[in-house]
Amino acid sequence: MVLIQRVYIPLFYKQMKSMEFCDRILFENFSAARPVSARNVRRLLSFQRYLHSSRFFHGIPASNPLGYILDDDFTGQAKLMLQKVGNWNFDIFLFDRLTNGNSLVNLTFHLFNTYGLIELFQLDMVKLRRFLVMIQEDYRCQNPYHNAVHAADVTQAMYCYLQEPKLAETLTSCDLLLGLLAAATHDLDHPGVNQPFLIKTDHYLAALYKNSSVLENHHWKSAVGLLRESDLLSHLPTEDRSERLGSLILATDISRQNDYLSEFRTHLDKGELCLTNGGHRHFILQMALKCADICNPCRPWKLSKQWSEKVTEEFFHQGDIERKHNLEVTPLCDRQSNSVANIQIGFMAYVVEPLFVEWSRFSDTRLSMTMMSHLSLNKQGWKEGKDKQEASSSRVSEEQRTPATKDSNSKVLPQGSKGS
């Protein structure tokens, strides 16, 4: 293994030196926020991940696999939370703290166990743990929003949708496996910037995927790479598993939102969705993942507000990089002309609400009513906050102008009296 390190690590640094413009400026701006051990290398190679692995990888599974994975000090509280993992109010931030930053690993493993997928597909426990840890590590922790906690949150939301009656009664075990895998990996190795940024900086990913669903293609291919590396599903028939996984992840491309929404609306208008049809089931899985990916505005205000602030922070960070390197600043990412409230109000009105209105038509349940209620309350909350902020800004501006007027008048009058 020492020999492998000597051969490959210099090659890795050589590759780092030849990073293109986008990688270079992202590295410069994110390096300060990284742990010291991660400042010199962007990502660990597979053998390096293996070398740095702990007993998490190599230990002998206990009689209670979940108890083995969870940190000993927080096992009780985390396990209590997992008993309510299907609750829409599930606090992923608290769960991430209780699991010492391992929410994605623990939650996904628990859901695999809950559905009996480990036993049904005869998954090797060590390989499964290794695969989940590699997924979690390949999310960039310096991203305020697109990180492993977001992936865990989306996976938990996906589970809630998979539990809805129409889906629970018709989905196959393979559907469930692919749905959970897609949710856990849907933003894998997200760079913290959007597709237009990658295109205008001539990033190699944009060239590789021909400027089409660049990030989503990268997430998909990264997920397939980890599946191969972990050897998790090598004993199962290949069929079209990779393509189906990719189809689910590609559906999260927000630039194609209207295409999926229009097709969904057409299906509902014609009443032609039949979930005994494999193609229709797959389409509903796509829509479920789309909903899970952007469901933050439909969460309770306490959770929704945190996510809103995190995604806006990531947007603004991209805008700061663009401004620093004399690139055209993306309007959504310009902190000088935008605010959290403005971004969220627009996002809810034009992206989230149209999608969830149609989902509610498809799945008219208590969960759908709860989500729409939260969406309405949260939109109102941001509007009220925006109004208060504007009123406060207007009052401050008025106060700043008033003293100047008084000072001007006090100087003019005495001079006038002297002249008379």
CSV table of C-alpha atoms in Angstrom, one decimal:
chain,number,residue,atom,x,y,z
A,1,MET,CA,0.0,0.0,0.0
A,2,VAL,CA,2.9,2.3,0.7
A,3,LEU,CA,4.2,1.7,-2.8
A,4,ILE,CA,0.8,2.5,-4.2
A,5,GLN,CA,0.8,5.8,-2.4
A,6,ARG,CA,4.3,6.7,-3.7
A,7,VAL,CA,3.2,6.0,-7.3
A,8,TYR,CA,-0.2,7.6,-7.3
A,9,ILE,CA,-0.1,10.6,-5.0
A,10,PRO,CA,2.4,12.5,-7.1
A,11,LEU,CA,0.2,11.9,-10.1
A,12,PHE,CA,-2.8,13.2,-8.2
A,13,TYR,CA,-0.9,16.4,-7.4
A,14,LYS,CA,0.2,16.7,-11.0
A,15,GLN,CA,-3.5,16.5,-12.0
A,16,MET,CA,-4.3,19.2,-9.4
A,17,LYS,CA,-1.7,21.6,-10.9
A,18,SER,CA,-3.5,21.3,-14.3
A,19,MET,CA,-7.0,22.2,-13.0
A,20,GLU,CA,-8.9,24.4,-15.3
A,21,PHE,CA,-10.1,27.9,-14.4
A,22,CYS,CA,-13.3,27.0,-12.6
A,23,ASP,CA,-11.6,24.3,-10.4
A,24,ARG,CA,-8.8,26.8,-9.6
A,25,ILE,CA,-11.0,29.6,-8.4
A,26,LEU,CA,-13.3,27.3,-6.5
A,27,PHE,CA,-10.3,25.8,-4.8
A,28,GLU,CA,-9.0,29.3,-3.9
A,29,ASN,CA,-12.3,30.4,-2.4
A,30,PHE,CA,-13.3,27.2,-0.6
A,31,SER,CA,-9.9,26.2,0.8
A,32,ALA,CA,-10.1,28.5,3.7
A,33,ALA,CA,-13.3,26.8,4.9
A,34,ARG,CA,-11.9,23.3,4.6
A,35,PRO,CA,-10.2,21.3,7.3
A,36,VAL,CA,-6.4,21.6,7.3
A,37,SER,CA,-6.1,18.0,6.1
A,38,ALA,CA,-8.2,18.8,3.0
A,39,ARG,CA,-6.6,22.0,1.9
A,40,ASN,CA,-4.0,20.4,-0.4
A,41,VAL,CA,-6.2,17.9,-2.1
A,42,ARG,CA,-9.6,18.4,-3.5
A,43,ARG,CA,-10.9,14.8,-3.1
A,44,LEU,CA,-9.3,11.6,-1.8
A,45,LEU,CA,-8.7,8.8,-4.2
A,46,SER,CA,-10.4,5.5,-3.5
A,47,PHE,CA,-7.3,3.9,-1.9
A,48,GLN,CA,-6.8,7.0,0.2
A,49,ARG,CA,-10.4,6.8,1.5
A,50,TYR,CA,-9.7,3.2,2.4
A,51,LEU,CA,-6.5,4.1,4.2
A,52,HIS,CA,-8.3,6.8,6.2
A,53,SER,CA,-11.2,4.6,7.1
A,54,SER,CA,-11.9,3.7,10.7
A,55,ARG,CA,-13.5,0.8,12.5
A,56,PHE,CA,-16.6,2.1,10.8
A,57,PHE,CA,-15.5,0.0,7.7
A,58,HIS,CA,-13.7,-2.9,9.3
A,59,GLY,CA,-15.5,-3.8,12.5
A,60,ILE,CA,-17.5,-7.0,12.9
A,61,PRO,CA,-21.2,-6.1,12.6
A,62,ALA,CA,-23.0,-6.4,16.0
A,63,SER,CA,-26.3,-8.2,16.4
A,64,ASN,CA,-28.0,-4.8,16.0
A,65,PRO,CA,-26.4,-3.4,12.8
A,66,LEU,CA,-27.9,0.1,13.3
A,67,GLY,CA,-26.7,0.3,16.8
A,68,TYR,CA,-23.2,-0.5,15.6
A,69,ILE,CA,-23.2,2.3,13.1
A,70,LEU,CA,-24.5,5.0,15.4
A,71,ASP,CA,-22.2,6.8,17.7
A,72,ASP,CA,-22.4,5.2,21.1
A,73,ASP,CA,-23.0,8.4,23.0
A,74,PHE,CA,-26.1,9.3,20.9
A,75,THR,CA,-27.4,5.9,19.9
A,76,GLY,CA,-30.5,6.2,22.1
A,77,GLN,CA,-31.6,9.6,21.0
A,78,ALA,CA,-30.8,8.9,17.3
A,79,LYS,CA,-32.7,5.6,17.4
A,80,LEU,CA,-35.7,7.3,19.0
A,81,MET,CA,-35.7,9.8,16.1
A,82,LEU,CA,-35.5,7.1,13.5
A,83,GLN,CA,-38.7,5.6,15.0
A,84,LYS,CA,-40.4,8.7,13.6
A,85,VAL,CA,-38.4,8.9,10.3
A,86,GLY,CA,-41.7,9.0,8.4
A,87,ASN,CA,-42.8,12.1,10.2
A,88,TRP,CA,-42.8,15.2,8.0
A,89,ASN,CA,-41.6,17.3,10.9
A,90,PHE,CA,-38.4,15.2,11.1
A,91,ASP,CA,-35.5,17.5,12.1
A,92,ILE,CA,-32.6,16.4,10.0
A,93,PHE,CA,-30.3,19.1,11.5
A,94,LEU,CA,-30.8,17.6,15.0
A,95,PHE,CA,-30.4,14.1,13.7
A,96,ASP,CA,-27.1,15.1,12.0
A,97,ARG,CA,-25.8,16.4,15.3
A,98,LEU,CA,-26.9,13.3,17.2
A,99,THR,CA,-25.1,11.1,14.7
A,100,ASN,CA,-21.9,13.2,14.7
A,101,GLY,CA,-22.4,14.4,11.1
A,102,ASN,CA,-23.3,10.9,9.8
A,103,SER,CA,-27.0,11.5,9.1
A,104,LEU,CA,-26.9,10.3,5.5
A,105,VAL,CA,-25.2,7.1,6.4
A,106,ASN,CA,-27.4,6.3,9.3
A,107,LEU,CA,-30.7,7.3,7.8
A,108,THR,CA,-30.1,5.5,4.5
A,109,PHE,CA,-28.9,2.4,6.2
A,110,HIS,CA,-32.0,2.4,8.5
A,111,LEU,CA,-34.3,2.8,5.5
A,112,PHE,CA,-32.6,-0.1,3.7
A,113,ASN,CA,-33.1,-2.2,6.8
A,114,THR,CA,-36.8,-1.0,7.3
A,115,TYR,CA,-37.7,-2.1,3.8
A,116,GLY,CA,-35.9,-5.4,4.1
A,117,LEU,CA,-33.7,-4.5,1.1
A,118,ILE,CA,-30.5,-5.8,2.8
A,119,GLU,CA,-31.9,-9.3,3.2
A,120,LEU,CA,-34.0,-9.3,0.0
A,121,PHE,CA,-31.1,-8.3,-2.3
A,122,GLN,CA,-28.5,-10.2,-0.1
A,123,LEU,CA,-26.4,-7.1,0.3
A,124,ASP,CA,-23.1,-7.5,2.1
A,125,MET,CA,-23.2,-5.4,5.3
A,126,VAL,CA,-19.6,-4.2,5.1
A,127,LYS,CA,-19.9,-3.3,1.4
A,128,LEU,CA,-23.1,-1.4,2.1
A,129,ARG,CA,-21.6,0.6,5.0
A,130,ARG,CA,-18.5,1.3,2.8
A,131,PHE,CA,-20.7,2.5,0.0
A,132,LEU,CA,-22.8,4.8,2.2
A,133,VAL,CA,-19.7,6.3,3.8
A,134,MET,CA,-18.1,6.9,0.4
A,135,ILE,CA,-21.3,8.7,-0.7
A,136,GLN,CA,-21.3,10.9,2.4
A,137,GLU,CA,-17.6,11.7,1.9
A,138,ASP,CA,-18.1,12.7,-1.7
A,139,TYR,CA,-20.5,15.4,-0.8
A,140,ARG,CA,-18.6,18.6,-0.2
A,141,CYS,CA,-19.0,19.6,3.4
A,142,GLN,CA,-18.0,23.2,2.7
A,143,ASN,CA,-21.1,23.7,0.6
A,144,PRO,CA,-23.7,25.6,2.8
A,145,TYR,CA,-26.6,23.8,1.0
A,146,HIS,CA,-25.6,21.1,-1.4
A,147,ASN,CA,-24.0,18.8,1.1
A,148,ALA,CA,-24.6,15.4,2.8
A,149,VAL,CA,-27.2,16.8,5.2
A,150,HIS,CA,-29.3,18.0,2.2
A,151,ALA,CA,-29.0,14.5,0.7
A,152,ALA,CA,-30.2,13.0,4.0
A,153,ASP,CA,-33.1,15.4,4.0
A,154,VAL,CA,-34.1,14.5,0.5
A,155,THR,CA,-33.8,10.8,1.3
A,156,GLN,CA,-36.1,11.3,4.3
A,157,ALA,CA,-38.6,13.2,2.2
A,158,MET,CA,-38.4,10.5,-0.5
A,159,TYR,CA,-39.2,7.9,2.2
A,160,CYS,CA,-42.3,9.9,3.2
A,161,TYR,CA,-43.5,9.9,-0.4
A,162,LEU,CA,-42.8,6.2,-0.9
A,163,GLN,CA,-45.1,5.6,2.1
A,164,GLU,CA,-48.0,7.3,0.4
A,165,PRO,CA,-50.8,4.8,-0.2
A,166,LYS,CA,-50.7,4.9,-4.0
A,167,LEU,CA,-47.0,4.3,-4.1
A,168,ALA,CA,-46.8,1.9,-1.1
A,169,GLU,CA,-49.3,-0.4,-2.7
A,170,THR,CA,-47.7,-0.6,-6.1
A,171,LEU,CA,-43.9,0.0,-5.9
A,172,THR,CA,-41.6,-3.1,-6.3
A,173,SER,CA,-38.6,-3.8,-4.2
A,174,CYS,CA,-36.4,-2.7,-7.1
A,175,ASP,CA,-38.3,0.6,-7.3
A,176,LEU,CA,-37.7,1.2,-3.6
A,177,LEU,CA,-34.0,0.4,-4.0
A,178,LEU,CA,-33.5,2.7,-6.9
A,179,GLY,CA,-35.6,5.4,-5.3
A,180,LEU,CA,-33.5,5.5,-2.1
A,181,LEU,CA,-30.2,5.2,-4.0
A,182,ALA,CA,-31.2,8.1,-6.3
A,183,ALA,CA,-32.3,10.3,-3.4
A,184,ALA,CA,-29.0,9.6,-1.5
A,185,THR,CA,-26.8,10.3,-4.5
A,186,HIS,CA,-28.8,12.9,-6.4
A,187,ASP,CA,-26.3,15.8,-5.7
A,188,LEU,CA,-23.2,13.7,-5.3
A,189,ASP,CA,-20.0,15.8,-5.5
A,190,HIS,CA,-21.9,19.0,-6.2
A,191,PRO,CA,-19.3,21.9,-6.6
A,192,GLY,CA,-21.5,24.5,-5.0
A,193,VAL,CA,-22.1,26.4,-8.2
A,194,ASN,CA,-24.7,26.1,-10.9
A,195,GLN,CA,-24.6,24.9,-14.5
A,196,PRO,CA,-24.3,28.4,-16.1
A,197,PHE,CA,-21.2,29.0,-14.0
A,198,LEU,CA,-19.6,25.8,-15.2
A,199,ILE,CA,-20.4,26.7,-18.8
A,200,LYS,CA,-19.1,30.3,-18.8
A,201,THR,CA,-15.9,29.2,-17.1
A,202,ASP,CA,-15.3,26.5,-19.6
A,203,HIS,CA,-15.2,23.8,-16.9
A,204,TYR,CA,-14.3,20.3,-18.2
A,205,LEU,CA,-17.6,18.9,-16.9
A,206,ALA,CA,-19.5,21.3,-19.2
A,207,ALA,CA,-17.5,20.1,-22.1
A,208,LEU,CA,-17.8,16.5,-21.1
A,209,TYR,CA,-21.6,16.6,-20.9
A,210,LYS,CA,-22.0,19.1,-23.8
A,211,ASN,CA,-23.6,21.8,-21.6
A,212,SER,CA,-26.7,19.6,-21.0
A,213,SER,CA,-27.7,18.7,-17.5
A,214,VAL,CA,-24.1,19.0,-16.6
A,215,LEU,CA,-24.4,18.7,-12.8
A,216,GLU,CA,-27.0,15.9,-12.9
A,217,ASN,CA,-25.0,13.8,-15.3
A,218,HIS,CA,-22.0,14.3,-13.0
A,219,HIS,CA,-24.0,13.2,-10.0
A,220,TRP,CA,-25.3,10.1,-11.8
A,221,LYS,CA,-21.9,9.0,-13.1
A,222,SER,CA,-20.3,9.6,-9.7
A,223,ALA,CA,-23.0,7.4,-8.1
A,224,VAL,CA,-22.4,4.7,-10.7
A,225,GLY,CA,-18.6,4.9,-10.0
A,226,LEU,CA,-19.1,4.4,-6.3
A,227,LEU,CA,-21.5,1.5,-6.9
A,228,ARG,CA,-18.7,-0.2,-9.0
A,229,GLU,CA,-16.0,0.7,-6.5
A,230,SER,CA,-17.9,-0.7,-3.5
A,231,ASP,CA,-19.0,-3.8,-5.5
A,232,LEU,CA,-22.3,-3.5,-3.7
A,233,LEU,CA,-24.6,-4.8,-6.4
A,234,SER,CA,-22.2,-6.8,-8.5
A,235,HIS,CA,-24.0,-10.1,-7.6
A,236,LEU,CA,-27.3,-8.8,-9.0
A,237,PRO,CA,-28.3,-8.9,-12.7
A,238,THR,CA,-27.3,-5.6,-14.4
A,239,GLU,CA,-30.3,-5.1,-16.6
A,240,ASP,CA,-30.9,-1.4,-17.0
A,241,ARG,CA,-30.2,-0.4,-13.4
A,242,SER,CA,-27.6,2.3,-14.2
A,243,GLU,CA,-29.9,3.9,-16.8
A,244,ARG,CA,-32.9,3.9,-14.5
A,245,LEU,CA,-30.8,5.4,-11.7
A,246,GLY,CA,-29.6,8.1,-14.1
A,247,SER,CA,-33.1,8.8,-15.3
A,248,LEU,CA,-34.2,9.5,-11.8
A,249,ILE,CA,-31.2,11.8,-11.0
A,250,LEU,CA,-31.5,13.6,-14.3
A,251,ALA,CA,-35.1,14.5,-13.5
A,252,THR,CA,-33.9,16.8,-10.7
A,253,ASP,CA,-32.5,19.2,-13.4
A,254,ILE,CA,-34.4,22.4,-12.5
A,255,SER,CA,-34.0,23.7,-16.0
A,256,ARG,CA,-36.3,20.9,-17.3
A,257,GLN,CA,-38.9,21.5,-14.6
A,258,ASN,CA,-41.6,22.7,-17.0
A,259,ASP,CA,-41.2,19.6,-19.3
A,260,TYR,CA,-41.8,17.2,-16.4
A,261,LEU,CA,-44.6,19.3,-14.9
A,262,SER,CA,-46.4,19.5,-18.3
A,263,GLU,CA,-46.2,15.8,-18.7
A,264,PHE,CA,-47.4,15.2,-15.2
A,265,ARG,CA,-50.3,17.6,-15.6
A,266,THR,CA,-51.3,15.9,-18.9
A,267,HIS,CA,-51.3,12.5,-17.3
A,268,LEU,CA,-53.5,13.7,-14.4
A,269,ASP,CA,-55.9,15.6,-16.7
A,270,LYS,CA,-56.4,12.4,-18.8
A,271,GLY,CA,-56.5,10.2,-15.8
A,272,GLU,CA,-54.3,7.7,-17.5
A,273,LEU,CA,-51.7,7.0,-14.8
A,274,CYS,CA,-51.6,3.3,-14.1
A,275,LEU,CA,-49.1,2.3,-11.5
A,276,THR,CA,-49.2,-1.3,-12.5
A,277,ASN,CA,-47.3,-0.1,-15.6
A,278,GLY,CA,-43.6,0.0,-15.0
A,279,GLY,CA,-43.1,3.1,-17.1
A,280,HIS,CA,-45.7,5.0,-15.2
A,281,ARG,CA,-44.3,3.9,-11.8
A,282,HIS,CA,-40.8,5.1,-12.9
A,283,PHE,CA,-42.3,8.5,-13.9
A,284,ILE,CA,-43.9,8.9,-10.5
A,285,LEU,CA,-40.6,8.0,-8.9
A,286,GLN,CA,-39.1,10.8,-10.9
A,287,MET,CA,-41.8,13.3,-9.8
A,288,ALA,CA,-41.4,12.1,-6.2
A,289,LEU,CA,-37.7,12.8,-6.3
A,290,LYS,CA,-38.3,16.2,-7.8
A,291,CYS,CA,-40.6,17.0,-5.0
A,292,ALA,CA,-38.2,15.7,-2.4
A,293,ASP,CA,-35.4,17.8,-3.9
A,294,ILE,CA,-37.2,21.1,-3.5
A,295,CYS,CA,-39.5,20.3,-0.6
A,296,ASN,CA,-37.8,22.7,1.9
A,297,PRO,CA,-40.5,25.4,1.5
A,298,CYS,CA,-43.1,22.8,2.4
A,299,ARG,CA,-41.4,22.0,5.7
A,300,PRO,CA,-42.3,23.6,9.0
A,301,TRP,CA,-41.0,27.2,9.3
A,302,LYS,CA,-38.2,26.3,11.7
A,303,LEU,CA,-36.7,23.9,9.2
A,304,SER,CA,-37.7,25.7,6.1
A,305,LYS,CA,-36.1,29.0,7.1
A,306,GLN,CA,-32.7,27.3,7.8
A,307,TRP,CA,-32.7,25.7,4.4
A,308,SER,CA,-33.6,29.0,2.8
A,309,GLU,CA,-30.8,30.8,4.4
A,310,LYS,CA,-28.3,28.0,3.5
A,311,VAL,CA,-29.2,27.9,-0.2
A,312,THR,CA,-29.1,31.7,-0.4
A,313,GLU,CA,-25.7,31.7,1.2
A,314,GLU,CA,-24.5,29.3,-1.4
A,315,PHE,CA,-26.0,31.4,-4.2
A,316,PHE,CA,-24.3,34.6,-2.9
A,317,HIS,CA,-21.0,32.8,-2.5
A,318,GLN,CA,-21.1,32.0,-6.2
A,319,GLY,CA,-21.9,35.7,-6.9
A,320,ASP,CA,-18.9,36.8,-4.8
A,321,ILE,CA,-16.6,34.5,-6.8
A,322,GLU,CA,-18.1,35.8,-10.1
A,323,ARG,CA,-17.5,39.4,-9.0
A,324,LYS,CA,-14.0,38.7,-7.7
A,325,HIS,CA,-13.0,37.2,-11.1
A,326,ASN,CA,-14.7,39.9,-13.2
A,327,LEU,CA,-17.4,37.5,-14.5
A,328,GLU,CA,-21.0,38.5,-15.1
A,329,VAL,CA,-22.8,38.1,-11.8
A,330,THR,CA,-25.8,35.8,-12.0
A,331,PRO,CA,-28.8,37.9,-10.9
A,332,LEU,CA,-30.0,35.2,-8.4
A,333,CYS,CA,-26.5,35.2,-6.9
A,334,ASP,CA,-26.0,38.9,-6.4
A,335,ARG,CA,-26.2,39.8,-2.7
A,336,GLN,CA,-26.2,43.5,-3.6
A,337,SER,CA,-29.5,43.4,-5.4
A,338,ASN,CA,-31.2,40.4,-3.8
A,339,SER,CA,-32.3,39.0,-0.5
A,340,VAL,CA,-33.3,35.7,1.1
A,341,ALA,CA,-37.0,36.8,1.2
A,342,ASN,CA,-37.1,37.9,-2.5
A,343,ILE,CA,-35.4,34.7,-3.7
A,344,GLN,CA,-37.7,32.5,-1.6
A,345,ILE,CA,-40.9,34.2,-2.6
A,346,GLY,CA,-40.1,33.9,-6.3
A,347,PHE,CA,-39.0,30.3,-5.9
A,348,MET,CA,-42.1,29.3,-4.1
A,349,ALA,CA,-44.5,31.0,-6.5
A,350,TYR,CA,-42.9,29.9,-9.8
A,351,VAL,CA,-41.2,26.6,-9.0
A,352,VAL,CA,-42.4,24.9,-5.8
A,353,GLU,CA,-46.1,25.7,-5.8
A,354,PRO,CA,-46.9,24.6,-9.4
A,355,LEU,CA,-45.2,21.2,-8.7
A,356,PHE,CA,-46.8,20.5,-5.4
A,357,VAL,CA,-50.3,21.5,-6.6
A,358,GLU,CA,-50.0,18.7,-9.2
A,359,TRP,CA,-48.5,16.3,-6.7
A,360,SER,CA,-51.5,17.0,-4.4
A,361,ARG,CA,-53.8,16.2,-7.3
A,362,PHE,CA,-52.0,12.8,-7.7
A,363,SER,CA,-51.7,12.0,-4.0
A,364,ASP,CA,-54.6,13.7,-2.2
A,365,THR,CA,-53.6,12.8,1.4
A,366,ARG,CA,-53.0,14.3,4.7
A,367,LEU,CA,-49.3,14.7,3.9
A,368,SER,CA,-50.1,16.7,0.8
A,369,MET,CA,-52.4,18.9,2.8
A,370,THR,CA,-49.7,19.5,5.4
A,371,MET,CA,-47.1,20.4,2.8
A,372,MET,CA,-49.4,22.9,1.0
A,373,SER,CA,-50.3,24.4,4.4
A,374,HIS,CA,-46.7,24.9,5.3
A,375,LEU,CA,-46.0,26.3,1.9
A,376,SER,CA,-48.7,28.9,2.3
A,377,LEU,CA,-47.6,29.9,5.8
A,378,ASN,CA,-43.9,30.1,4.8
A,379,LYS,CA,-44.6,32.2,1.8
A,380,GLN,CA,-46.6,34.5,4.0
A,381,GLY,CA,-43.8,34.6,6.5
A,382,TRP,CA,-41.3,35.7,3.9
A,383,LYS,CA,-43.6,38.3,2.6
A,384,GLU,CA,-44.2,39.8,6.1
A,385,GLY,CA,-40.4,39.7,6.7
A,386,LYS,CA,-39.8,41.5,3.4
A,387,ASP,CA,-42.4,44.1,4.2
A,388,LYS,CA,-40.9,44.8,7.6
A,389,GLN,CA,-37.4,45.0,6.2
A,390,GLU,CA,-38.6,47.5,3.5
A,391,ALA,CA,-40.4,49.5,6.1
A,392,SER,CA,-37.4,49.6,8.3
A,393,SER,CA,-35.1,50.6,5.4
A,394,SER,CA,-37.5,53.3,4.4
A,395,ARG,CA,-37.6,54.7,8.0
A,396,VAL,CA,-33.9,54.7,8.3
A,397,SER,CA,-33.5,56.5,5.0
A,398,GLU,CA,-36.1,59.1,6.1
A,399,GLU,CA,-34.3,59.6,9.4
A,400,GLN,CA,-31.0,60.1,7.5
A,401,ARG,CA,-32.5,62.7,5.3
A,402,THR,CA,-34.4,64.7,8.0
A,403,PRO,CA,-31.4,65.9,10.0
A,404,ALA,CA,-29.7,67.2,6.9
A,405,THR,CA,-32.8,69.2,6.1
A,406,LYS,CA,-33.0,70.7,9.6
A,407,ASP,CA,-29.3,71.6,9.6
A,408,SER,CA,-29.7,73.3,6.2
A,409,ASN,CA,-32.7,75.3,7.4
A,410,SER,CA,-31.0,76.4,10.6
A,411,LYS,CA,-28.1,77.8,8.7
A,412,VAL,CA,-30.2,79.6,6.1
A,413,LEU,CA,-32.5,81.5,8.5
A,414,PRO,CA,-29.8,83.3,10.5
A,415,GLN,CA,-28.0,84.3,7.4
A,416,GLY,CA,-31.3,85.7,6.0
A,417,SER,CA,-31.9,87.7,9.2
A,418,LYS,CA,-28.5,89.2,9.0
A,419,GLY,CA,-29.0,90.2,5.4
A,420,SER,CA,-32.3,91.9,6.2
